[in-house]
Coordinates of C-alpha atoms and ligand atoms in Angstrom, one line a residue:
M9 CA 0.0 0.0 0.0
S10 CA 1.2 3.5 -0.8
N11 CA 2.2 5.6 2.2
H12 CA 1.3 8.7 0.2
Q13 CA -1.4 10.6 2.1
V14 CA -4.2 11.8 -0.1
P15 CA -6.0 14.5 1.8
G16 CA -9.7 14.7 1.7
W17 CA -12.5 16.9 3.0
I18 CA -15.8 16.4 4.8
S19 CA -18.1 19.1 3.5
A20 CA -21.3 19.6 5.6
R21 CA -24.0 22.2 5.8
G22 CA -22.6 25.4 7.2
R23 CA -24.0 28.9 7.5
S24 CA -25.6 30.9 4.8
L25 CA -22.9 32.6 2.7
H26 CA -22.0 36.2 3.3
G27 CA -19.3 38.8 2.7
S28 CA -17.1 40.2 0.0
L29 CA -14.7 37.6 -1.4
V30 CA -11.7 37.9 -3.7
V31 CA -10.8 34.7 -5.5
P32 CA -7.3 34.1 -6.9
G33 CA -6.1 35.3 -10.4
D34 CA -7.3 33.8 -13.7
K35 CA -5.4 30.6 -14.5
S36 CA -5.6 31.0 -18.3
I37 CA -4.4 34.6 -18.3
S38 CA -1.6 33.9 -15.8
H39 CA -0.2 31.1 -18.0
R40 CA -0.3 33.4 -21.1
A41 CA 1.2 36.4 -19.3
I42 CA 4.3 34.4 -18.2
M43 CA 4.7 32.9 -21.7
L44 CA 4.4 36.2 -23.7
A45 CA 6.4 38.2 -21.1
A46 CA 9.2 35.6 -21.4
I47 CA 9.6 36.0 -25.1
A48 CA 9.0 39.8 -25.2
D49 CA 11.7 42.4 -25.4
G50 CA 12.0 44.1 -22.0
V51 CA 10.7 43.7 -18.5
S52 CA 7.0 42.9 -17.8
R53 CA 5.2 43.1 -14.5
I54 CA 2.3 40.8 -13.9
D55 CA -0.2 41.7 -11.1
G56 CA -2.9 39.4 -9.8
F57 CA -0.8 36.3 -10.9
L58 CA -2.3 33.0 -9.8
E59 CA 0.2 31.2 -7.7
G60 CA -1.2 27.8 -8.3
A61 CA 0.6 24.6 -9.1
D62 CA -0.4 24.8 -12.8
T63 CA 0.9 28.4 -13.4
L64 CA 4.0 27.8 -11.3
A65 CA 4.8 24.9 -13.6
T66 CA 4.7 27.3 -16.6
A67 CA 6.9 29.8 -14.7
A68 CA 9.4 27.0 -13.8
A69 CA 9.5 25.9 -17.5
F70 CA 10.6 29.4 -18.6
A71 CA 13.1 29.7 -15.8
A72 CA 14.5 26.4 -17.0
M73 CA 14.8 28.0 -20.5
G74 CA 16.9 30.9 -19.1
V75 CA 14.2 33.5 -18.3
R76 CA 14.7 35.4 -15.0
I77 CA 11.4 35.7 -13.1
E78 CA 11.2 37.5 -9.8
A79 CA 8.4 37.1 -7.3
P80 CA 8.5 40.1 -5.0
D81 CA 5.0 39.1 -3.8
S82 CA 2.9 36.0 -4.1
A83 CA 0.6 37.6 -6.7
V84 CA 3.3 39.5 -8.6
R85 CA 5.8 38.3 -11.1
I86 CA 8.5 40.4 -12.8
V87 CA 9.5 38.7 -16.0
H88 CA 12.8 39.7 -17.7
G89 CA 11.9 38.9 -21.3
V90 CA 14.6 37.4 -23.5
G91 CA 13.0 38.2 -26.9
V92 CA 11.4 35.7 -29.4
D93 CA 14.7 34.1 -30.2
G94 CA 16.3 34.3 -26.7
L95 CA 15.1 31.1 -25.0
Q96 CA 17.8 28.5 -24.1
R97 CA 17.8 24.8 -24.3
P98 CA 16.5 23.3 -21.0
V99 CA 18.9 20.8 -19.5
A100 CA 16.0 18.6 -18.2
E101 CA 12.5 17.6 -19.2
L102 CA 9.9 20.4 -18.7
E103 CA 7.4 19.3 -16.1
C104 CA 3.9 20.5 -16.8
G105 CA 2.3 18.7 -13.8
N106 CA -1.5 18.6 -14.1
A107 CA -1.6 21.6 -16.5
G108 CA -3.1 20.9 -20.0
T109 CA -2.7 24.6 -20.8
A110 CA 1.0 24.6 -20.0
M111 CA 1.6 21.5 -22.1
R112 CA -0.5 22.4 -25.2
L113 CA 0.7 26.0 -25.4
L114 CA 4.3 25.1 -24.8
T115 CA 4.2 22.6 -27.6
G116 CA 3.3 25.4 -30.0
L117 CA 5.9 27.7 -28.7
L118 CA 8.7 25.0 -28.6
A119 CA 7.9 23.9 -32.2
G120 CA 9.5 27.1 -33.4
Q121 CA 12.7 27.0 -31.3
S122 CA 16.2 26.1 -32.4
F123 CA 16.7 23.5 -29.5
D124 CA 15.1 20.2 -28.5
A125 CA 12.8 19.9 -25.5
T126 CA 10.6 17.3 -23.9
L127 CA 7.3 18.0 -22.1
V128 CA 6.1 15.7 -19.4
G129 CA 3.1 15.7 -17.1
D130 CA 1.5 13.9 -14.1
A131 CA -0.7 10.8 -14.4
S132 CA -3.8 12.7 -15.4
L133 CA -2.1 14.9 -18.0
S134 CA -0.4 11.8 -19.4
R135 CA -3.8 10.5 -20.3
R136 CA -5.0 13.6 -22.1
P137 CA -5.1 13.9 -25.9
M138 CA -2.3 15.8 -27.5
Q139 CA -2.9 14.7 -31.1
R140 CA -5.1 17.8 -31.5
V141 CA -2.0 20.0 -31.2
I142 CA 0.4 17.6 -32.8
D143 CA -1.5 17.3 -36.1
P144 CA -1.7 21.0 -37.1
L145 CA 1.8 21.7 -35.7
R146 CA 3.2 18.9 -37.9
A147 CA 1.3 20.4 -40.8
M148 CA 3.3 23.6 -40.1
G149 CA 6.5 21.6 -40.3
A150 CA 7.0 20.9 -36.5
R151 CA 8.8 17.8 -35.5
I152 CA 7.1 16.2 -32.5
Q153 CA 7.3 12.7 -31.2
S154 CA 4.7 11.1 -29.0
D155 CA 3.3 7.6 -28.4
H156 CA -0.4 7.4 -29.3
G157 CA -0.8 11.2 -29.1
L158 CA -0.1 11.2 -25.4
P159 CA 2.6 12.9 -23.3
P160 CA 5.5 12.9 -23.0
L161 CA 6.0 15.0 -26.1
R162 CA 9.5 15.3 -27.6
I163 CA 9.9 18.4 -29.8
T164 CA 12.9 18.6 -32.1
G165 CA 14.3 22.1 -32.6
G166 CA 15.4 23.8 -35.8
A167 CA 12.3 23.1 -37.8
S168 CA 11.3 25.8 -40.3
L169 CA 7.6 26.5 -39.7
E170 CA 5.2 27.6 -42.4
A171 CA 1.9 29.3 -41.7
I172 CA -1.3 27.2 -42.2
D173 CA -4.9 28.0 -42.6
Y174 CA -6.6 25.6 -40.2
V175 CA -10.2 24.9 -39.2
L176 CA -10.1 23.4 -35.7
P177 CA -12.1 20.1 -35.5
V178 CA -12.9 20.8 -31.8
A179 CA -13.5 24.1 -30.0
S180 CA -10.3 24.5 -28.0
A181 CA -8.6 27.7 -26.9
Q182 CA -5.6 25.6 -26.0
V183 CA -5.1 24.3 -29.5
K184 CA -5.9 27.8 -31.0
S185 CA -3.3 29.3 -28.7
A186 CA -0.6 26.7 -29.5
L187 CA -1.1 27.5 -33.2
L188 CA -0.8 31.2 -32.6
L189 CA 2.4 30.8 -30.6
A190 CA 3.8 28.6 -33.3
G191 CA 2.5 31.1 -35.9
L192 CA 4.8 33.7 -34.3
Y193 CA 7.7 31.7 -35.5
A194 CA 6.3 30.8 -38.9
N195 CA 6.8 32.2 -42.3
G196 CA 3.5 33.7 -43.6
E197 CA 0.1 34.3 -42.0
T198 CA -1.4 31.7 -39.7
R199 CA -5.2 31.6 -40.0
I200 CA -7.4 29.7 -37.5
R201 CA -11.1 29.2 -37.5
E202 CA -13.1 27.5 -34.7
P203 CA -16.3 25.6 -34.7
Q204 CA -17.5 27.7 -31.7
P205 CA -15.8 30.8 -30.4
T206 CA -13.5 30.1 -27.4
R207 CA -11.7 32.3 -25.0
D208 CA -9.6 34.9 -26.8
Y209 CA -7.0 35.6 -24.1
S210 CA -4.1 34.8 -26.4
E211 CA -5.3 37.1 -29.1
R212 CA -5.9 39.9 -26.7
M213 CA -2.6 39.4 -24.9
L214 CA -0.6 39.2 -28.1
Q215 CA -2.1 42.5 -29.0
A216 CA -1.2 44.0 -25.6
F217 CA 2.4 42.8 -26.2
G218 CA 2.4 44.8 -29.5
A219 CA 1.8 42.0 -32.0
Q220 CA -0.4 42.8 -35.0
L221 CA -3.2 40.3 -35.5
D222 CA -6.8 40.3 -36.6
F223 CA -9.4 38.4 -34.5
A224 CA -13.1 38.1 -34.0
P225 CA -15.2 35.5 -32.3
G226 CA -14.3 32.2 -34.0
H227 CA -11.4 33.5 -36.0
A228 CA -7.8 34.6 -35.6
Q229 CA -5.1 35.6 -38.0
L230 CA -1.4 36.4 -37.2
R231 CA 1.6 37.3 -39.4
G232 CA 4.7 35.4 -38.4
R233 CA 8.1 36.7 -37.4
Q234 CA 6.9 39.6 -35.2
R235 CA 8.6 40.8 -32.1
L236 CA 6.8 41.4 -28.8
R237 CA 7.2 44.4 -26.5
A238 CA 7.1 44.0 -22.7
T239 CA 4.0 45.3 -21.0
N240 CA 2.3 45.2 -17.6
V241 CA -0.5 42.7 -17.2
S242 CA -3.3 43.0 -14.6
V243 CA -4.9 39.5 -14.1
P244 CA -8.6 39.5 -13.1
A245 CA -10.0 37.1 -10.5
D246 CA -10.8 33.8 -12.1
F247 CA -14.4 33.4 -13.1
S248 CA -14.0 29.6 -12.9
S249 CA -13.0 29.9 -9.2
A250 CA -15.8 32.4 -8.5
A251 CA -18.2 29.9 -10.0
F252 CA -18.1 27.6 -6.9
F253 CA -19.2 30.5 -4.7
I254 CA -21.8 31.7 -7.3
V255 CA -23.5 28.3 -7.1
A256 CA -23.1 27.9 -3.4
A257 CA -24.7 31.2 -2.6
T258 CA -27.5 30.5 -5.1
L259 CA -28.2 27.1 -3.4
V260 CA -27.8 27.9 0.3
P261 CA -30.9 29.8 1.7
G262 CA -30.2 33.2 3.2
S263 CA -27.0 33.7 1.2
D264 CA -25.9 37.1 -0.1
I265 CA -22.3 37.5 -1.3
R266 CA -20.1 39.8 -3.4
L267 CA -17.3 38.4 -5.5
E268 CA -14.9 41.2 -6.3
R269 CA -13.1 42.1 -9.6
V270 CA -14.0 38.9 -11.4
G271 CA -13.0 38.6 -15.1
I272 CA -16.2 38.7 -17.2
N273 CA -15.0 38.0 -20.7
P274 CA -18.1 36.7 -22.5
R275 CA -16.2 33.6 -23.6
R276 CA -16.0 32.6 -20.0
T277 CA -19.3 33.6 -18.4
G278 CA -21.7 31.1 -20.0
L279 CA -22.6 29.9 -16.5
L280 CA -24.2 33.2 -15.7
A281 CA -26.6 33.0 -18.6
V282 CA -27.4 29.3 -17.8
L283 CA -27.9 29.9 -14.0
R284 CA -30.2 32.9 -14.8
L285 CA -32.3 30.7 -17.1
M286 CA -32.6 28.4 -14.1
G287 CA -33.8 31.3 -11.9
A288 CA -30.6 32.5 -10.2
D289 CA -30.3 36.0 -8.8
I290 CA -26.9 37.4 -10.0
R291 CA -26.1 41.0 -10.5
V292 CA -23.0 42.4 -12.3
E293 CA -21.9 45.6 -10.8
N294 CA -19.0 48.1 -11.1
T295 CA -17.8 46.9 -14.5
I296 CA -14.4 48.3 -15.6
V297 CA -11.9 47.4 -18.2
P298 CA -8.6 48.1 -16.5
G299 CA -6.2 46.3 -18.8
G300 CA -8.0 45.0 -21.9
E301 CA -10.1 42.5 -19.9
A302 CA -13.5 43.5 -18.3
V303 CA -13.8 42.9 -14.6
A304 CA -16.8 43.4 -12.4
D305 CA -18.3 42.6 -9.0
L306 CA -20.8 39.7 -9.0
V307 CA -23.5 40.0 -6.3
V308 CA -25.3 36.7 -5.8
R309 CA -28.3 36.0 -3.6
H310 CA -30.0 32.7 -2.8
A311 CA -32.7 31.7 -5.3
P312 CA -34.5 28.5 -6.0
L313 CA -33.5 26.8 -9.3
R314 CA -35.5 24.9 -11.9
G315 CA -34.0 22.4 -14.4
I316 CA -33.5 23.4 -18.0
D317 CA -32.1 22.1 -21.3
V318 CA -28.7 23.8 -21.3
P319 CA -28.6 25.7 -24.6
A320 CA -25.7 24.3 -26.7
V321 CA -24.6 27.9 -27.6
H322 CA -23.3 28.3 -24.0
V323 CA -21.3 25.1 -23.8
A324 CA -17.9 26.4 -24.9
D325 CA -18.3 29.6 -22.8
M326 CA -18.7 27.5 -19.6
I327 CA -16.6 24.5 -20.4
D328 CA -14.8 24.5 -17.0
E329 CA -18.1 25.2 -15.0
F330 CA -19.9 21.9 -15.7
P331 CA -18.8 20.2 -12.5
V332 CA -20.5 22.8 -10.4
L333 CA -23.4 23.1 -12.8
F334 CA -24.1 19.4 -12.2
V335 CA -24.4 20.3 -8.5
A336 CA -26.7 23.2 -9.2
A337 CA -28.8 20.9 -11.4
A338 CA -29.0 18.2 -8.7
C339 CA -30.5 20.8 -6.3
A340 CA -32.9 22.3 -8.9
T341 CA -36.5 21.1 -9.3
G342 CA -37.0 19.0 -12.5
Q343 CA -34.5 17.8 -15.0
T344 CA -31.5 19.5 -16.4
R345 CA -30.2 18.2 -19.8
I346 CA -26.7 18.8 -20.9
T347 CA -25.7 18.0 -24.5
G348 CA -22.9 18.9 -26.9
A349 CA -20.3 18.7 -24.1
S350 CA -18.2 15.6 -25.0
E351 CA -15.0 17.6 -24.4
L352 CA -15.8 17.1 -20.7
R353 CA -14.6 13.5 -21.1
V354 CA -11.0 14.7 -21.8
K355 CA -10.5 17.2 -19.0
E356 CA -8.5 16.6 -15.8
S357 CA -10.9 13.7 -15.3
D358 CA -13.8 12.4 -17.4
R359 CA -16.1 15.0 -15.9
I360 CA -19.3 13.5 -17.1
A361 CA -18.4 10.2 -15.5
T362 CA -16.9 11.6 -12.3
M363 CA -19.8 14.0 -11.6
S364 CA -22.5 11.4 -12.5
A365 CA -20.9 8.8 -10.2
G366 CA -20.5 11.3 -7.4
L367 CA -24.1 12.6 -7.6
R368 CA -25.5 9.1 -7.7
A369 CA -23.5 8.3 -4.6
L370 CA -25.4 11.2 -3.0
G371 CA -28.8 9.9 -4.1
I372 CA -29.4 11.8 -7.3
R373 CA -30.5 10.1 -10.5
V374 CA -28.2 10.9 -13.5
D375 CA -28.6 9.5 -17.0
E376 CA -25.2 9.8 -18.8
S377 CA -24.9 10.2 -22.5
D378 CA -21.8 10.4 -24.7
D379 CA -21.9 14.1 -24.8
G380 CA -23.6 15.1 -21.6
A381 CA -26.1 13.9 -19.0
T382 CA -29.6 14.4 -17.7
I383 CA -29.7 15.3 -14.0
H384 CA -32.9 14.7 -12.2
G385 CA -33.0 17.3 -9.4
G386 CA -33.8 15.9 -6.0
R387 CA -32.6 15.7 -2.4
L388 CA -28.9 15.4 -1.8
R389 CA -28.1 12.8 0.9
G390 CA -24.6 12.6 2.3
G391 CA -22.1 10.1 1.2
T392 CA -18.6 9.5 -0.1
V393 CA -17.4 10.7 -3.5
D394 CA -14.2 10.3 -5.4
S395 CA -12.8 13.4 -7.2
H396 CA -10.4 11.3 -9.3
G397 CA -7.8 14.0 -8.5
D398 CA -9.7 16.6 -10.4
H399 CA -9.6 20.0 -8.7
R400 CA -12.9 21.3 -10.1
V401 CA -14.7 18.0 -9.2
A402 CA -13.4 18.2 -5.7
M403 CA -14.6 21.8 -5.3
A404 CA -18.0 21.1 -6.9
F405 CA -18.6 18.4 -4.3
A406 CA -17.6 20.8 -1.5
V407 CA -20.4 23.0 -2.8
A408 CA -22.7 19.9 -2.8
G409 CA -21.9 19.3 0.9
Q410 CA -23.4 22.7 1.8
C411 CA -26.8 21.5 0.6
A412 CA -26.7 17.8 1.6
D413 CA -28.6 16.2 4.4
D414 CA -25.5 14.7 5.8
G415 CA -21.8 15.4 5.2
V416 CA -20.2 14.7 1.8
Q417 CA -16.8 13.0 2.1
I418 CA -14.5 13.9 -0.8
G419 CA -11.3 12.0 -1.4
D420 CA -8.1 13.1 -3.3
V421 CA -8.4 16.9 -3.1
A422 CA -4.7 17.8 -3.3
N423 CA -5.0 19.1 -6.8
V424 CA -7.3 21.9 -5.7
A425 CA -4.0 23.8 -5.3
T426 CA -3.5 23.7 -9.1
S427 CA -6.1 26.4 -9.7
F428 CA -7.4 27.6 -6.3
P429 CA -4.8 27.7 -3.5
G430 CA -6.6 28.8 -0.3
F431 CA -10.0 27.5 -1.3
E432 CA -10.7 25.9 2.1
A433 CA -9.9 29.0 4.0
L434 CA -12.0 31.3 1.8
A435 CA -14.9 28.8 1.7
M436 CA -14.9 28.6 5.5
R437 CA -14.8 32.4 5.8
A438 CA -17.8 32.7 3.5
G439 CA -19.8 30.2 5.6
F440 CA -18.9 26.7 4.4
S441 CA -18.3 23.9 6.9
L442 CA -15.3 22.1 5.5
Q443 CA -13.1 19.8 7.5
P444 CA -10.0 17.8 6.6
A445 CA -10.9 14.1 6.4
Ligands
LIG29 C1 -8.1 26.7 -21.4 C2 -8.9 26.2 -22.3 C3 -9.9 25.1 -22.0 C4 -10.2 25.0 -20.6 C5 -8.9 25.0 -19.8 C6 -8.1 26.3 -20.0 C7 -7.1 27.7 -21.8 O1 -9.4 23.9 -22.5 O2 -10.9 23.9 -20.3 O3 -9.2 24.9 -18.4 O4 -6.4 28.3 -20.9 O5 -6.9 27.9 -23.0 P1 -9.6 23.4 -24.1 O6 -8.8 24.3 -25.0 O7 -9.1 22.0 -24.0 O8 -11.1 23.5 -24.3

């Protein structure tokens, strides 16, 4: 038996949720800020940086390629950019840990370097599909080796990249971003079209770093061989982290919370539209656009929810919020039907399977399909659920515990630190009852 302690939680009904909460910085934006600052000319300052395991892996990868990154404060990084051609060969494999964003975006960036590099990940990442980045990058001339399209990925340097015109087979901001990063090193103009628009952080941030590109929802176009200019980045609070508190406050009677300065890019906030269709009371206040990304305070009050058919148009805009939507649906009256979400099967866990199994263990009927599930709202009993090491599944079941008749015991929660360090403390301050198990 392994002597490795896998910490867990018991989440049980606490108080109603109150107060003003600040959740940590956006994970997607933090990854991109480090990457672009590293290959820019000059020194960039990143404020609001997410100091989570995923984004620390990205920072460590660039440090291993010769980029000096200072951390004068936990949420600040000063990145001494080395220019587009200034990265150095890493002496060891680059460890991406649990981070799909790190691995897929780095694959695109490394495809254009003069040196060889190898990307590795943890057990979960080593099961996630990489062929979706390998295929189009190879079409650009990249040399990438992998067994069955899975990590590790060995990228041979010195390839001469040519721009491509590519229609993504799946809606994926990670694949789009990998191609844009490779496109920076390619001859010609890289053009990307998406089946549904996905988060446009790479496009916006490339522009902030002085790159010339055209983009619109579902489309991006970038001329290769451009240089980037250092800039300062202000990272908003992560909507996906706020989502756990949005749902918890909606479900727990008497709750009234404010989530401060949350990123509200429309490609991320599909959950707001869906929860409102279900009857939620969420107000968006004090919207400002401090650094190219809109942020706002979200004021959430308890409201009873009713089940709906989740409109397919919102799926890509809430792709990371399905675990907690499953919990909202379990507590709604009637059925909630999710379709068109087969991508959930290739996240940090198979989120359709892990959420369905967990809710069933808590007494909820769930009918799974290939691309979604029908959740029959009902009464959550207590019980034991397995997060399968998936940070968002663990936090979604912590929310479930706040509405369950008896405690919900959640195993394997260590990976919560990948995206939301300090979740337990903030949740307890807001009103959760959450104990180590
Ligand atoms: C991300 C894109 C999404 C999302 C992930 C972060 C990004 O993944 O699920 O958490 O930062 O670009 P896909 O591109 O696989 O949809």
